[in-house]
CSV table of C-alpha atoms and ligand atoms in Angstrom, one decimal:
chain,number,residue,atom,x,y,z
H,1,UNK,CA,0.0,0.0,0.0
H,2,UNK,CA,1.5,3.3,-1.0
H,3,UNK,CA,2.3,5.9,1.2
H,4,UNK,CA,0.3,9.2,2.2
H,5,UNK,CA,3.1,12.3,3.4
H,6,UNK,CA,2.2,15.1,5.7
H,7,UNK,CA,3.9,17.9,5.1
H,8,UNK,CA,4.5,21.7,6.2
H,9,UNK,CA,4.1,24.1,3.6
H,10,UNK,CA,4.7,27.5,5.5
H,11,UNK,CA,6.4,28.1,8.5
H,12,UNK,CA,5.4,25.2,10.8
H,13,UNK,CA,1.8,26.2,12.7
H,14,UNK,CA,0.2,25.0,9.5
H,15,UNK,CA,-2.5,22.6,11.4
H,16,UNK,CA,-0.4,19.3,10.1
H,17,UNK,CA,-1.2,17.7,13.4
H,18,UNK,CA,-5.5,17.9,12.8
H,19,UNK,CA,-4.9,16.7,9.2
H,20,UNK,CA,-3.0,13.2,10.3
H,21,UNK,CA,-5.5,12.8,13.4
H,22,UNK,CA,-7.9,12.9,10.3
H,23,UNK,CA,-6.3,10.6,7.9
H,24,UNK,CA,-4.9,8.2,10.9
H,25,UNK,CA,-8.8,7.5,11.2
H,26,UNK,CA,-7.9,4.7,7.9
H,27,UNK,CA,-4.4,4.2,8.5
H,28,UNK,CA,-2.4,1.3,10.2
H,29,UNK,CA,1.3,3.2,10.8
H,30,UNK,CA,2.1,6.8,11.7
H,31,UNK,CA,5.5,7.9,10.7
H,32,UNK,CA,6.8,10.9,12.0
H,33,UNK,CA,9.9,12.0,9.9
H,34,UNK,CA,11.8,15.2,11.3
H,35,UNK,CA,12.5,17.1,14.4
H,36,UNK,CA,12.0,17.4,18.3
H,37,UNK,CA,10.3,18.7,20.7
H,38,UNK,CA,10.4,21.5,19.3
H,39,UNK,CA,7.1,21.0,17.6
H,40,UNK,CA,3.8,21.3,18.9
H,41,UNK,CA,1.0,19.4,17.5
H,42,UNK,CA,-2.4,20.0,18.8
H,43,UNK,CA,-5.4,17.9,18.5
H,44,UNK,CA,-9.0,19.0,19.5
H,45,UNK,CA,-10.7,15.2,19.7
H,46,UNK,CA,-14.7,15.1,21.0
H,47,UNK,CA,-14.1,18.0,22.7
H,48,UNK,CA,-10.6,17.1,24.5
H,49,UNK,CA,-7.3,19.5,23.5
H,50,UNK,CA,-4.4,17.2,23.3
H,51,UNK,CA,-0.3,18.6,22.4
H,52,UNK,CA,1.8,16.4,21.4
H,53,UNK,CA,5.5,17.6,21.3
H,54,UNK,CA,7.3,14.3,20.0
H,55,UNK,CA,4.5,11.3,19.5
H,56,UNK,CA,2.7,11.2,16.4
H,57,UNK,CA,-0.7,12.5,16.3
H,58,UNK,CA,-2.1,9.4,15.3
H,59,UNK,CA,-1.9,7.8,18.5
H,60,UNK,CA,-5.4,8.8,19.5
H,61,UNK,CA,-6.8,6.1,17.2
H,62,UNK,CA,-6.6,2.7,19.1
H,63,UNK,CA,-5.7,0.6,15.5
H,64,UNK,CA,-2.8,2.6,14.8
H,65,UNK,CA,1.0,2.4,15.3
H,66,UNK,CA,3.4,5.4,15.7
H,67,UNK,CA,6.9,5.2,14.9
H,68,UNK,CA,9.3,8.0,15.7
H,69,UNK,CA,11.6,8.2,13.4
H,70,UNK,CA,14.9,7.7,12.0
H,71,UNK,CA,15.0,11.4,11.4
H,72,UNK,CA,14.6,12.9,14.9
H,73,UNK,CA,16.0,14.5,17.9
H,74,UNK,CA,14.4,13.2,20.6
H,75,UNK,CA,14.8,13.9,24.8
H,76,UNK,CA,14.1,11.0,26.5
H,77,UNK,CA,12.8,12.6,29.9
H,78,UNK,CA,10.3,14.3,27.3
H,79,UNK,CA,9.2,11.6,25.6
H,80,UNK,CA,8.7,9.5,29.2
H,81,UNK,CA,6.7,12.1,30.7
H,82,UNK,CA,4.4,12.8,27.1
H,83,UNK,CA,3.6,9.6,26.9
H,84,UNK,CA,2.8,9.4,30.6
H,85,UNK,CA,0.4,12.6,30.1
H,86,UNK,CA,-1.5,10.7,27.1
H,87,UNK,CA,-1.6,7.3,29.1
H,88,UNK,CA,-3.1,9.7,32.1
H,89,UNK,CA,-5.6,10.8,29.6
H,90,UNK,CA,-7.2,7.2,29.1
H,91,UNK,CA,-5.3,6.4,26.1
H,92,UNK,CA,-3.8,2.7,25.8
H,93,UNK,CA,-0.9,3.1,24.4
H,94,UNK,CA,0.6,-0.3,24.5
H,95,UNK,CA,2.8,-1.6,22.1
H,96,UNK,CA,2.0,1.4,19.4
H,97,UNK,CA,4.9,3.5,20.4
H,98,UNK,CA,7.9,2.8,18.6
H,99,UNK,CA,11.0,4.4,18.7
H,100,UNK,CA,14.2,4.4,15.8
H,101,UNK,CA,17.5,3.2,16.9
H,102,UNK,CA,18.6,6.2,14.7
H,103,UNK,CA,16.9,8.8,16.4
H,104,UNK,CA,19.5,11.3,18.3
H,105,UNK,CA,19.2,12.0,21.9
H,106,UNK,CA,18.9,15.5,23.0
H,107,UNK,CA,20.9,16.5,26.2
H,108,UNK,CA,20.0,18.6,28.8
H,109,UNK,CA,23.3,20.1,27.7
H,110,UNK,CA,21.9,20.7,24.3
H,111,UNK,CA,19.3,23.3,25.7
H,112,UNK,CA,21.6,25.0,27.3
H,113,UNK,CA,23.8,25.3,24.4
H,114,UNK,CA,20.7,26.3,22.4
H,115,UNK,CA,20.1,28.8,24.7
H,116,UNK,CA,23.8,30.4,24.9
H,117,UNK,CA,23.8,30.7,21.2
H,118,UNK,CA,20.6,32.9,20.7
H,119,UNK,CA,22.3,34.9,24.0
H,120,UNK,CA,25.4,35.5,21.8
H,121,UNK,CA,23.4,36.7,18.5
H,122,UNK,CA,22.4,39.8,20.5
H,123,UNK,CA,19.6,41.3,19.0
H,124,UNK,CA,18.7,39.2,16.2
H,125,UNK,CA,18.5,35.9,17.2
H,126,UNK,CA,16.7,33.3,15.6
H,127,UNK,CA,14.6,33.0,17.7
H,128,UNK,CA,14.3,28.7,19.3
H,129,UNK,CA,12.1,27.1,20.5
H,130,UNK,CA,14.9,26.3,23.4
H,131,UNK,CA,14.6,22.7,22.7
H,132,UNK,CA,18.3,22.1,22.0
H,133,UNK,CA,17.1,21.1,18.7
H,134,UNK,CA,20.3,23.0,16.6
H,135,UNK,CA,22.8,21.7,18.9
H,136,UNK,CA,21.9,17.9,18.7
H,137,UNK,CA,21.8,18.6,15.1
H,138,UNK,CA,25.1,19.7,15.6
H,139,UNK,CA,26.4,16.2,16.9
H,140,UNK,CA,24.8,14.3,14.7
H,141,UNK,CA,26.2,15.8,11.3
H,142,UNK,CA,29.8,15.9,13.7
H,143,UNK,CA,29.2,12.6,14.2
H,144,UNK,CA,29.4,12.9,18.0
H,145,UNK,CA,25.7,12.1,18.8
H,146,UNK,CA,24.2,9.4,20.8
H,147,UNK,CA,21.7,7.5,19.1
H,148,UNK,CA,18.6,5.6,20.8
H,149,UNK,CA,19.5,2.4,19.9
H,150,UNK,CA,22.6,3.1,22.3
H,151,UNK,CA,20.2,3.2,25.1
H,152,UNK,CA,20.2,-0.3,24.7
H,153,UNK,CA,23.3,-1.1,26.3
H,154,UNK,CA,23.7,-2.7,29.2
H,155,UNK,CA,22.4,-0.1,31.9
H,156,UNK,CA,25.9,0.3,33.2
H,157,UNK,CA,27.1,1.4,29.9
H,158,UNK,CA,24.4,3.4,29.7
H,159,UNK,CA,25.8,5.3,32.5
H,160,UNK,CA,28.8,5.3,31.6
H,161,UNK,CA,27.8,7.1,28.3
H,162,UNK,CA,25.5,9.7,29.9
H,163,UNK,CA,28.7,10.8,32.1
H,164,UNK,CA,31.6,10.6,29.8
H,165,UNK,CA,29.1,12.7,27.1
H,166,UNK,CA,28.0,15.5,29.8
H,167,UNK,CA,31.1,16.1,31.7
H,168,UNK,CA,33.0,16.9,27.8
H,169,UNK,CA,30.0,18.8,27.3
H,170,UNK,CA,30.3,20.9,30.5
H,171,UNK,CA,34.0,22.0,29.4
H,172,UNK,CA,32.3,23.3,26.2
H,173,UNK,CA,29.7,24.7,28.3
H,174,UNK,CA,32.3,26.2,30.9
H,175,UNK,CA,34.7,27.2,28.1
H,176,UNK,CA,31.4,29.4,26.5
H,177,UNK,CA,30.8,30.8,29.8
H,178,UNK,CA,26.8,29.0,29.9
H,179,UNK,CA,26.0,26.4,33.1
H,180,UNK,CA,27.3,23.2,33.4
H,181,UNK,CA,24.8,20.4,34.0
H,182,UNK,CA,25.1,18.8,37.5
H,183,UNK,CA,25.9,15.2,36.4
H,184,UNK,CA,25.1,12.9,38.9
H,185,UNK,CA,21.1,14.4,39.0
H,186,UNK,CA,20.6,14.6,35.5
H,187,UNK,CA,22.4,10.9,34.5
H,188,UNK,CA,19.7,9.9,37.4
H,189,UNK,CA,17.0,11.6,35.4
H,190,UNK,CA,17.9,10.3,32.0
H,191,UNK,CA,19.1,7.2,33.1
H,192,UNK,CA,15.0,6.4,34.7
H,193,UNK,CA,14.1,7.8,31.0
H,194,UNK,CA,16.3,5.7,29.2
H,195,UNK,CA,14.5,2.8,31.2
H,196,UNK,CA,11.4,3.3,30.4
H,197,UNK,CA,11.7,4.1,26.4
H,198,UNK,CA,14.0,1.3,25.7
H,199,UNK,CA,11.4,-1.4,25.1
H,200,UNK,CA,10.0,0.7,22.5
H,201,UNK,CA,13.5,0.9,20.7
H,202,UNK,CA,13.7,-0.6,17.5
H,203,UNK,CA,15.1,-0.5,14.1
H,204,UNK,CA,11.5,1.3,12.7
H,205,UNK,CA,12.7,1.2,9.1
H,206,UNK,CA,12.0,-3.1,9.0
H,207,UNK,CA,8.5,-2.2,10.9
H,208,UNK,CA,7.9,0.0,8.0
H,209,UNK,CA,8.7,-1.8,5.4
H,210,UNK,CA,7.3,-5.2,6.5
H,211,UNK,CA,4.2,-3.0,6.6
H,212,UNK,CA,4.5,-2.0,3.3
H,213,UNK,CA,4.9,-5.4,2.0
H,214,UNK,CA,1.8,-6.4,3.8
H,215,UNK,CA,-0.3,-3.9,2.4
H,216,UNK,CA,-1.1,-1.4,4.9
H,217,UNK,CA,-1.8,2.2,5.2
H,218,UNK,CA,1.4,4.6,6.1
H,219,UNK,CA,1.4,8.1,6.5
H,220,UNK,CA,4.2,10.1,7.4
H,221,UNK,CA,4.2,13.0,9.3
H,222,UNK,CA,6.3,16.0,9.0
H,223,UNK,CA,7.1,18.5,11.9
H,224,UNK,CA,7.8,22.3,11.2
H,225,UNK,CA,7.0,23.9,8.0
H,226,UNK,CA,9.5,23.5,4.6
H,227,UNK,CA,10.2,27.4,5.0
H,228,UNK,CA,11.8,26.5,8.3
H,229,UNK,CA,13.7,24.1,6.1
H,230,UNK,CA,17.3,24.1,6.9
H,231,UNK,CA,17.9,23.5,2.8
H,232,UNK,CA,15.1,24.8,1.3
H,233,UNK,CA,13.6,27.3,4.5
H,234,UNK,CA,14.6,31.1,5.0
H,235,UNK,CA,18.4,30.1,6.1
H,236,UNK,CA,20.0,31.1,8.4
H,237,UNK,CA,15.8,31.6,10.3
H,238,UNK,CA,15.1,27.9,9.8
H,239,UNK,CA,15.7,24.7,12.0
H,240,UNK,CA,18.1,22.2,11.4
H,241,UNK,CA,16.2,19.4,10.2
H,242,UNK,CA,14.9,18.5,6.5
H,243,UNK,CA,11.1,19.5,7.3
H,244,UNK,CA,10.1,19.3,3.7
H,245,UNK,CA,9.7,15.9,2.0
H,246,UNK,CA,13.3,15.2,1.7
H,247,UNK,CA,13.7,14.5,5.4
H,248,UNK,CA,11.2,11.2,5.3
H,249,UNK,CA,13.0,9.4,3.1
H,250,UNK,CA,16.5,10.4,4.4
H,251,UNK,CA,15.0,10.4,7.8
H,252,UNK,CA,12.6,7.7,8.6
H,253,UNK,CA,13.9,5.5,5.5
H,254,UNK,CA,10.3,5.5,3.7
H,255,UNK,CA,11.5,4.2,0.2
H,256,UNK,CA,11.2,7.5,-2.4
H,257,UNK,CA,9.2,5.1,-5.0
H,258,UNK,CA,5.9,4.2,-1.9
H,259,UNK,CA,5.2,7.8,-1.0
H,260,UNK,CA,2.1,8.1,-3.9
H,261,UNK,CA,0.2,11.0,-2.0
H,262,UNK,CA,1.8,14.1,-0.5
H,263,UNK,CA,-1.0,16.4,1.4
H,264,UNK,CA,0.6,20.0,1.7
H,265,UNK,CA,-0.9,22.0,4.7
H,266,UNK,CA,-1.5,25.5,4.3
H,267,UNK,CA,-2.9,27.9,6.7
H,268,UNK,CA,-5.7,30.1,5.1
H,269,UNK,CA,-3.0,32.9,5.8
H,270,UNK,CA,0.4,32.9,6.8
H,271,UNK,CA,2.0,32.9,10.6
H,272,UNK,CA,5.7,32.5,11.5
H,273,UNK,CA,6.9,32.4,15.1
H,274,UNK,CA,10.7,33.7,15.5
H,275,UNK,CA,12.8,35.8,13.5
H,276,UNK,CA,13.2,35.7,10.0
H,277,UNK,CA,11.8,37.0,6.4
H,278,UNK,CA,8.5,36.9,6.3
H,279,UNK,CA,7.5,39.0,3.0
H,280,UNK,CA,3.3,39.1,3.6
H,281,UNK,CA,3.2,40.0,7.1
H,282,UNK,CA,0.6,42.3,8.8
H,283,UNK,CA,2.6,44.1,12.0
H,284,UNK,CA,-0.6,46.2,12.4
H,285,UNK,CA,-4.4,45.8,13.2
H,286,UNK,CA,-5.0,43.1,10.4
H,287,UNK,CA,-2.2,40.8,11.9
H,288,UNK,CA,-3.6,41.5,15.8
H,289,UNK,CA,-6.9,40.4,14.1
H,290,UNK,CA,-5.7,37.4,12.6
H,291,UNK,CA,-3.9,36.4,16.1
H,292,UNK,CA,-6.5,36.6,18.3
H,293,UNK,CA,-9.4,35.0,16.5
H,294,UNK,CA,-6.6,31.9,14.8
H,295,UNK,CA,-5.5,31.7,18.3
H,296,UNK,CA,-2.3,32.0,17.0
H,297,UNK,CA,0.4,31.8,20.4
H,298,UNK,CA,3.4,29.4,19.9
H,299,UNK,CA,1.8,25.4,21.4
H,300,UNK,CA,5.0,24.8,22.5
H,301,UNK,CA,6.4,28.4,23.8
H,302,UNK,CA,3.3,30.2,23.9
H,303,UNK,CA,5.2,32.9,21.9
H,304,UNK,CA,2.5,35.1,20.2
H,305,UNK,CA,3.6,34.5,16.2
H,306,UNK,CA,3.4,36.6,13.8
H,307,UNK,CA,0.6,37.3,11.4
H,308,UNK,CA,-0.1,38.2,7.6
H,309,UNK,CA,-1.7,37.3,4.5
H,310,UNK,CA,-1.6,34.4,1.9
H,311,UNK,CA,1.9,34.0,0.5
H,312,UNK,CA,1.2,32.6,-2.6
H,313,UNK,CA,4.9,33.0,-4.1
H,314,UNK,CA,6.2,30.8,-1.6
H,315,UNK,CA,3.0,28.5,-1.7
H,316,UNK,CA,4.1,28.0,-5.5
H,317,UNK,CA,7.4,27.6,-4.7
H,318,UNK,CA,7.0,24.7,-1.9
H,319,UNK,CA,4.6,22.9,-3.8
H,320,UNK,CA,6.9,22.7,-6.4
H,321,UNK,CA,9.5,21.2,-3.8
H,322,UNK,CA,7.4,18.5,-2.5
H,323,UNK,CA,5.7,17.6,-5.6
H,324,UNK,CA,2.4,18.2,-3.5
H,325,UNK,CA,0.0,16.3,-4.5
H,326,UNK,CA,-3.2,17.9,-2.6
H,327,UNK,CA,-3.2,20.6,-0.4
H,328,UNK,CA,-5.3,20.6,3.0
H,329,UNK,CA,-6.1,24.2,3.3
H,330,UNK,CA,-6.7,24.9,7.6
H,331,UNK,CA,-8.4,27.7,9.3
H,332,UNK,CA,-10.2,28.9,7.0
H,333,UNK,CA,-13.0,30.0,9.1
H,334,UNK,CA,-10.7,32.9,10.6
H,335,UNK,CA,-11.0,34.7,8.1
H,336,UNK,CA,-15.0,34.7,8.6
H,337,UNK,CA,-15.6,38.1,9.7
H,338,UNK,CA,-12.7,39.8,6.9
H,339,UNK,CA,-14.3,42.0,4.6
H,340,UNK,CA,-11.4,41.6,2.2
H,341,UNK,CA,-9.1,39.3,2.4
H,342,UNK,CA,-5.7,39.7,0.2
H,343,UNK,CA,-3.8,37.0,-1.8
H,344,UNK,CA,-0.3,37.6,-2.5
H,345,UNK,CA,0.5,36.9,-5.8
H,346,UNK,CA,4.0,37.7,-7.1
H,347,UNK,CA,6.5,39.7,-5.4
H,348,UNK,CA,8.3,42.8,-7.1
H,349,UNK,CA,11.8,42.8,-6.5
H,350,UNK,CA,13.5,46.1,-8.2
H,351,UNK,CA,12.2,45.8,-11.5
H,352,UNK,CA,11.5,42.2,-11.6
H,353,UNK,CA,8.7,40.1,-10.7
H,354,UNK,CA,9.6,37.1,-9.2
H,355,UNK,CA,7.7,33.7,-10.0
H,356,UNK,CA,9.8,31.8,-7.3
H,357,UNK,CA,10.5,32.7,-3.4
H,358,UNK,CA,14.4,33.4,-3.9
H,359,UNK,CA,17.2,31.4,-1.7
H,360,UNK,CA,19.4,34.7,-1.2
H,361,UNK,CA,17.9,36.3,2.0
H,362,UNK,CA,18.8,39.9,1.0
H,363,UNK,CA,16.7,39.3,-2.1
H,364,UNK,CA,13.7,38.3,-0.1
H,365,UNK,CA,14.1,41.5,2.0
H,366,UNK,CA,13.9,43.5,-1.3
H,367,UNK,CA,10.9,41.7,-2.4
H,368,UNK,CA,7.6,43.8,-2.5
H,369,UNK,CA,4.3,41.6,-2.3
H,370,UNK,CA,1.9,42.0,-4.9
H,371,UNK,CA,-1.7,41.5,-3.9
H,372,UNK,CA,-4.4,40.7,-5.7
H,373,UNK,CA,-7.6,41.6,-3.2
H,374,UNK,CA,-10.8,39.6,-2.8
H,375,UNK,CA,-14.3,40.0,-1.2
H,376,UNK,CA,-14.8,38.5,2.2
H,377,UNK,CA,-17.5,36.1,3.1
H,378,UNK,CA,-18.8,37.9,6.4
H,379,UNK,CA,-20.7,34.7,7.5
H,380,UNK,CA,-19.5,31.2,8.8
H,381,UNK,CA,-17.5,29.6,6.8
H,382,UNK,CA,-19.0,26.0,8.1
H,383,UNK,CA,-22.6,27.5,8.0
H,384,UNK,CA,-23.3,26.9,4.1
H,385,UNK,CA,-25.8,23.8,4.7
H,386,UNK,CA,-25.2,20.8,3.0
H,387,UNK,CA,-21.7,20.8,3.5
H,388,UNK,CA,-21.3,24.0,1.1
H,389,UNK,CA,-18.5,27.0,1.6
H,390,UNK,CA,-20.0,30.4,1.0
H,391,UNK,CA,-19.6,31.4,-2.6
H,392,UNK,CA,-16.6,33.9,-1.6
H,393,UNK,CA,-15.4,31.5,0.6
H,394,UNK,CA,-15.0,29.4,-2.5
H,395,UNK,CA,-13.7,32.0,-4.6
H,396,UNK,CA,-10.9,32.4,-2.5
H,397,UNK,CA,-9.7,28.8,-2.4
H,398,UNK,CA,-10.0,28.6,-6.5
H,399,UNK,CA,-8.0,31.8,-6.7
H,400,UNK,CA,-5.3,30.5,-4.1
H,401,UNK,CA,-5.4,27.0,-6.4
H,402,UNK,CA,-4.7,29.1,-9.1
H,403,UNK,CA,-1.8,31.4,-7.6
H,404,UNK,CA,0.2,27.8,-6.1
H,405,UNK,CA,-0.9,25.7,-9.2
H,406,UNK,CA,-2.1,22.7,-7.1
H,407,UNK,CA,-5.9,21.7,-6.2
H,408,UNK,CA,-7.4,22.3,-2.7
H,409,UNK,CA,-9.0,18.9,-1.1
H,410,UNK,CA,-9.7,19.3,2.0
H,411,UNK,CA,-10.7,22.8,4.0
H,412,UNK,CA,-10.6,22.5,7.8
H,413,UNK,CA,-12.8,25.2,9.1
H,414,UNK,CA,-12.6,24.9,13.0
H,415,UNK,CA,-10.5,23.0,15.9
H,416,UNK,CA,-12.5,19.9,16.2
H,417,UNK,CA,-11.8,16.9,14.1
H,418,UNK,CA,-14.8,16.7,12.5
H,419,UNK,CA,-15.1,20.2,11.6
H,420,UNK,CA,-13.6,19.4,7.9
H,421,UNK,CA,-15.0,19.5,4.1
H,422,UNK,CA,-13.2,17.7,1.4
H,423,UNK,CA,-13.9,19.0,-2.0
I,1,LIG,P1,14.4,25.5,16.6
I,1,LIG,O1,13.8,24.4,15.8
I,1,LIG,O2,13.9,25.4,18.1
I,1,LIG,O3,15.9,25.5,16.5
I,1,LIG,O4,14.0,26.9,16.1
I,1,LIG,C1,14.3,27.4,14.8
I,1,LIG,C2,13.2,28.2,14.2
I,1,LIG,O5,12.1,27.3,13.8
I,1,LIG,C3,12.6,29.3,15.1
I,1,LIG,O6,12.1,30.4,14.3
I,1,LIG,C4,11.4,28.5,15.7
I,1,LIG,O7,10.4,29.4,16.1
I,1,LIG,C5,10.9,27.7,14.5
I,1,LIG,N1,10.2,26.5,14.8
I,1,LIG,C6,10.7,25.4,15.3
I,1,LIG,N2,9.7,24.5,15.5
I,1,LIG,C7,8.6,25.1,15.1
I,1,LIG,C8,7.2,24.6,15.1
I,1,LIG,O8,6.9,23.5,15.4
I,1,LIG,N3,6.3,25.5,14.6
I,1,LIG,C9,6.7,26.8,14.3
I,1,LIG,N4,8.0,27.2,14.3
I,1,LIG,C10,8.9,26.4,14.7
């Protein structure tokens, strides 16, 4: 059975998590591909908010497995005390929680890192999460990193490894002036962890593919957004993993030739929490607007994020990159009481209009929006009867199809699960 891809199309926010929890409804195995904690995926199921941070949002359905995978940074005194929340919540968990030997492990000592470096960039940092997600990066590409599957040594090894790896990191940490971690408590904490998640330790990539072979439903779920890319995103303002569809076949190992549907998710607008570029946003009364009725404050900082208007350039230009197949269009009801609402189109840059969101981030800063301005709906977008948008409402989407040049198949147009229309 082929497999469906999640993925990001803006700048992480994008709804991803209530789009899987939708699709997981029919499949057998959740994949997630990229990233850390430093996601926050938020399911509103019969009436019950749920964040996940590291599990895949698919775990609400009783049939399905999750796998994280291959391609994240994970901290295992998070991921213990998640999936003790969601057990706390009445969800049976056992046995669908499986973890890659290839994940990384992020260090308490990775946070702190994390933290020093957005210290030392003064007054335009990038603007973390504060997960220590860039530093265990770091030692992974210098081939320094702990993996999961070491957590399977004996437990004195174990221990052994925690010291060794946080008393060379509390030189670094020393030498950059930032707080060393007090060893013996925190290989205590992460050692109980370890404990716990090693049963779920496995090499995910044989799960997945005997799954394949037998026929059942995958999806794979990204993290982030693929403008936080840290190819393809606004570099140096992206994270360090590959959130766009890249990073599930390098990351979790799903074979290129499976993946038959990739769902893009797009916000009805366009949010980004940090620093960065961020050509079609609204600093003034129309981004307030959008913030309070979307809701929009970072799940996993509670940052308020920034707010603006349909970026159809870069739309384009990451549908392009991920070869989406479909997009999944969220939030659209936010844009209920607007009485325009503005597409951007193209950007001007000098002279020039540019088809394509450009990789040179001096370029973007000279880019110029240009908007193309539509009629509101002024009445709930759900309220159509028969399933129906409003006739504006559907004006907007066909325009937005038109601007990224890929079809719109589902519209999610509130925070409960079944609060979706596919088209
Ligand atoms: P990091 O991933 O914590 O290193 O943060 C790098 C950039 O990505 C910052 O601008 C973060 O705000 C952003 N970021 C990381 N994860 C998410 C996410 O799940 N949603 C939105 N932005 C994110």
């Amino acid at each position: 059975m082929p497999v469906t891809l999640i993925v990001g199309c803006q700048w992480g926010d994008e709804g991803k998590a209530k789009i899987v929890d939708l699709l997981a409804e029919k499949a057998d195995l959740v994949v997630r591909y990229a990233g850390g904690a430093n996601a926050g995926h938020t399911v509103v199921a019969d009436g019950r908010r749920f964040a996940f941070h590291l599990v895949p949002s698919g775990i609400l359905y009783p049939h399905v497995t999750c796998i994280l995978g291959g391609g994240m940074v994970i901290d295992p005194v998070a991921l213990a005390s998640e999936i003790e929340s969601v057990v706390e919540k009445g969800v049976d968990v056992a046995g669908r929680i499986l973890v890659s030997e290839q994940a990384h492990v992020v260090f308490p000592y990775h946070m702190e890192m994390d933290r020093g470096a957005e210290r030392r960039l003064g007054s335009s940092p990038i603007g973390t999460t504060g997960k220590g997600i860039t530093p265990a990066y770091t030692d992974k590409v210098s081939r320094t990193g702990v993996r999961m599957g070491d957590l399977l040594k004996p437990r004195r090894e174990v221990i052994e490894l925690f010291t060794d790896k946080i008393q060379e990191n509390n030189r670094t940490l020393k030498r950059l002036g930032l707080t060393p971690v007090p060893v013996k408590r925190t290989v205590e904490v992460l050692e109980r962890a370890a404990a716990k998640i090693a049963p779920l330790i496995t090499d995910t990539r044989v799960v997945l593919w005997s799954a394949l072979d037998n026929g059942k439903t995958v999806l794979g779920e990204g993290a982030q957004g693929s403008l936080l890319d840290i190819d393809h995103g606004t570099y140096p303002y992206v994270t360090s993993s590959s959130a766009s569809v890249g990073g599930a076949i390098a990351g979790a190992g799903i074979p290129a030739s499976s993946i038959e549907r990739v769902i893009g998710i797009f916000k009805a607008y366009c949010t980004r929490v940090g620093n960065g570029p961020f050509p079609t946003e609204e600093k003034g009364a129309v981004g307030r607007k959008l913030r309070e009725i979307g809701g929009e404050y970072g799940t996993t900082t509670g940052r308020p994020r920034r707010c603006g208007w349909f970026d159809g350039v870069a739309g384009r230009t990451v549908v392009r990159l991920n070869g989406i197949t479909e997009i999944a269009l969220t939030k659209l009801d936010v844009l209920d009481t607007f009485d325009k609402i503005k597409i951007c189109r193209g950007y001007r840059c000098g002279k020039r209009e540019l088809e394509y969101f450009p990789t040179v981030l001096k370029q973007v800063e000279r880019c110029r929006p240009q908007y193309e301005v539509l009629d509101g709906w002024r009445s709930n977008a759900g309220g159509g009867g028969g399933g129906a948008l409003p006739r504006n409402a559907v004006a907007y989407i066909e325009r937005l199809e038109a601007v990224v040049g890929c079809r719109v198949g589902i519209v999610s147009i509130g925070p409960d699960r079944r609060a979706v229309l596919e088209r």
